[in-house]
mmCIF file of N, CA and C in Angstrom:
data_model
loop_
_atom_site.group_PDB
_atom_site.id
_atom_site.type_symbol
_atom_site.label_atom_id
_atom_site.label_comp_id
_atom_site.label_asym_id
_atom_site.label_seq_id
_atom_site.Cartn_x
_atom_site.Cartn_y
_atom_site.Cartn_z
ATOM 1 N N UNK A 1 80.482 94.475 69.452
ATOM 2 C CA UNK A 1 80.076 95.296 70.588
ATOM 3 C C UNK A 1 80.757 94.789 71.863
ATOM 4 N N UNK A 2 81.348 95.667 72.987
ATOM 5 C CA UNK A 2 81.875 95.520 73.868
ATOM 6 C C UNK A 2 80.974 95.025 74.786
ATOM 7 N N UNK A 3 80.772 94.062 75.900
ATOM 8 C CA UNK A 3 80.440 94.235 76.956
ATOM 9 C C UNK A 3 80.421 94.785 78.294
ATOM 10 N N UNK A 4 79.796 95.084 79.177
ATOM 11 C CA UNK A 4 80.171 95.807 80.085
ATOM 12 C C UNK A 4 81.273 95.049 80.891
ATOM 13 N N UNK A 5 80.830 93.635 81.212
ATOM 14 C CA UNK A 5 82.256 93.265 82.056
ATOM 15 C C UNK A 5 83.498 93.393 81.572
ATOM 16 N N UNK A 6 83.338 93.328 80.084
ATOM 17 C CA UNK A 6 84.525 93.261 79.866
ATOM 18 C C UNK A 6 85.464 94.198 80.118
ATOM 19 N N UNK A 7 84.628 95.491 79.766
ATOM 20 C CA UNK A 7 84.992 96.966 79.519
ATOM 21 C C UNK A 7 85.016 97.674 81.363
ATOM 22 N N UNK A 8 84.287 96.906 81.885
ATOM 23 C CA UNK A 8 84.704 97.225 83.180
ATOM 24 C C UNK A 8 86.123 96.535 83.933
ATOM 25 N N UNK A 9 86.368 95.612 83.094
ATOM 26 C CA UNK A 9 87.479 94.877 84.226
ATOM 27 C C UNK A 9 88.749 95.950 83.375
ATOM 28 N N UNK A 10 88.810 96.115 81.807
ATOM 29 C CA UNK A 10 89.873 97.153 81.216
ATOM 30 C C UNK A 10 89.822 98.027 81.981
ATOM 31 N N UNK A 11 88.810 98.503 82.067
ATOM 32 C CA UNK A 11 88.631 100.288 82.690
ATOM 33 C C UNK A 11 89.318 99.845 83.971
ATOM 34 N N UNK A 12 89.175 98.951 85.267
ATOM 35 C CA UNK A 12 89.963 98.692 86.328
ATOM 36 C C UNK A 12 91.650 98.281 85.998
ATOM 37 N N UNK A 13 92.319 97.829 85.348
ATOM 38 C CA UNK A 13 93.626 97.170 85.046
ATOM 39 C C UNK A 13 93.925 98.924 84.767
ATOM 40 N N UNK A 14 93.558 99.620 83.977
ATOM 41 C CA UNK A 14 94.203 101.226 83.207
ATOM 42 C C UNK A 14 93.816 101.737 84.540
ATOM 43 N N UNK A 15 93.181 101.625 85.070
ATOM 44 C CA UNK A 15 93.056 102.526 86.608
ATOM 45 C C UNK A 15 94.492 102.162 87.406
ATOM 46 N N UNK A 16 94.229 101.144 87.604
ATOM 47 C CA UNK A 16 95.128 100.454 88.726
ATOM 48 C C UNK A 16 96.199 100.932 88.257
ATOM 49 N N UNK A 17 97.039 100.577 86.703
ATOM 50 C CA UNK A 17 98.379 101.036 86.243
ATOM 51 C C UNK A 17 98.614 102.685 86.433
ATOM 52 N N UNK A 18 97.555 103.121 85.803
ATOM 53 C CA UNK A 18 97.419 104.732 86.331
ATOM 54 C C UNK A 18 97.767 105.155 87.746
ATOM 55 N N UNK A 19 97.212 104.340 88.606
ATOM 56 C CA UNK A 19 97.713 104.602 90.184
ATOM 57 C C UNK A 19 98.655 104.346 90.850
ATOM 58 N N UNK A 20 99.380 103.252 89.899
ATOM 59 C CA UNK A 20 100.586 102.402 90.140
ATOM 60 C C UNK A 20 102.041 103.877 89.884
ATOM 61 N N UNK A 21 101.465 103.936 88.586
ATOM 62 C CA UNK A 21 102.326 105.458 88.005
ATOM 63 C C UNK A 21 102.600 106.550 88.827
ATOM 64 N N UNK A 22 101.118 106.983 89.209
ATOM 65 C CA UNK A 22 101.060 108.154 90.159
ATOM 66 C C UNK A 22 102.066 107.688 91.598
ATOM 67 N N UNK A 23 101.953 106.582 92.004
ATOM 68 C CA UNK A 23 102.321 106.332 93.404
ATOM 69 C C UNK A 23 103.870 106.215 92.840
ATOM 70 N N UNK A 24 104.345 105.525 91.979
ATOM 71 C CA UNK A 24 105.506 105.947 91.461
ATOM 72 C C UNK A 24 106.538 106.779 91.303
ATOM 73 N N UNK A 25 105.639 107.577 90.619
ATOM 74 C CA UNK A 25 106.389 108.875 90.452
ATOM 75 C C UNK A 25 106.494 109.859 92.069
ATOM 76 N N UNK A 26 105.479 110.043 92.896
ATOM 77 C CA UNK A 26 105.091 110.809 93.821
ATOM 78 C C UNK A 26 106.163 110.353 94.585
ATOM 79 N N UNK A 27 106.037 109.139 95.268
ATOM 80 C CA UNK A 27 107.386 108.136 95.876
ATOM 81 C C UNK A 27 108.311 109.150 95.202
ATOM 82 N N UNK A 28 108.656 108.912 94.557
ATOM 83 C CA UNK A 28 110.276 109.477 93.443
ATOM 84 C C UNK A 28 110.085 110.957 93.757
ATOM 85 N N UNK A 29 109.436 111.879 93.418
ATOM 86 C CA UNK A 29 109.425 113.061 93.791
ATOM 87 C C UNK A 29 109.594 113.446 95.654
ATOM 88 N N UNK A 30 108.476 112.754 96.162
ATOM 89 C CA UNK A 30 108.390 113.577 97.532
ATOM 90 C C UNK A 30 109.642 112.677 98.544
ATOM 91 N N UNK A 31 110.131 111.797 97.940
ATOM 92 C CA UNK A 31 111.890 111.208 98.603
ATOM 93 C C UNK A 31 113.269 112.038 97.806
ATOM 94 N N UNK A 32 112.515 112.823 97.032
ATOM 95 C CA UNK A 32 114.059 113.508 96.455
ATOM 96 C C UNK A 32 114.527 113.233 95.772
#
C-alpha cells in the first residue's frame, strides 16, 4: 500500500515536469 506522502511528493515531481513541459513548449511556440 502506498502512502500518502509518498504519493504526494510523486504526484508533485509529475506536476512540476508537466509544467516544466508546458512552459517549454509555450516558450518555443509563442517566440516562433
Amino acid at each position: 500500500m502506498i502512502r500518502a506522502r509518498e504519493l504526494k511528493v510523486a504526484g508533485w515531481s509529475l506536476f512540476n515536469v508537466l509544467l516544466g513541459l508546458v512552459f517549454a513548449v509555450g516558450d518555443r511556440v509563442f517566440a516562433g
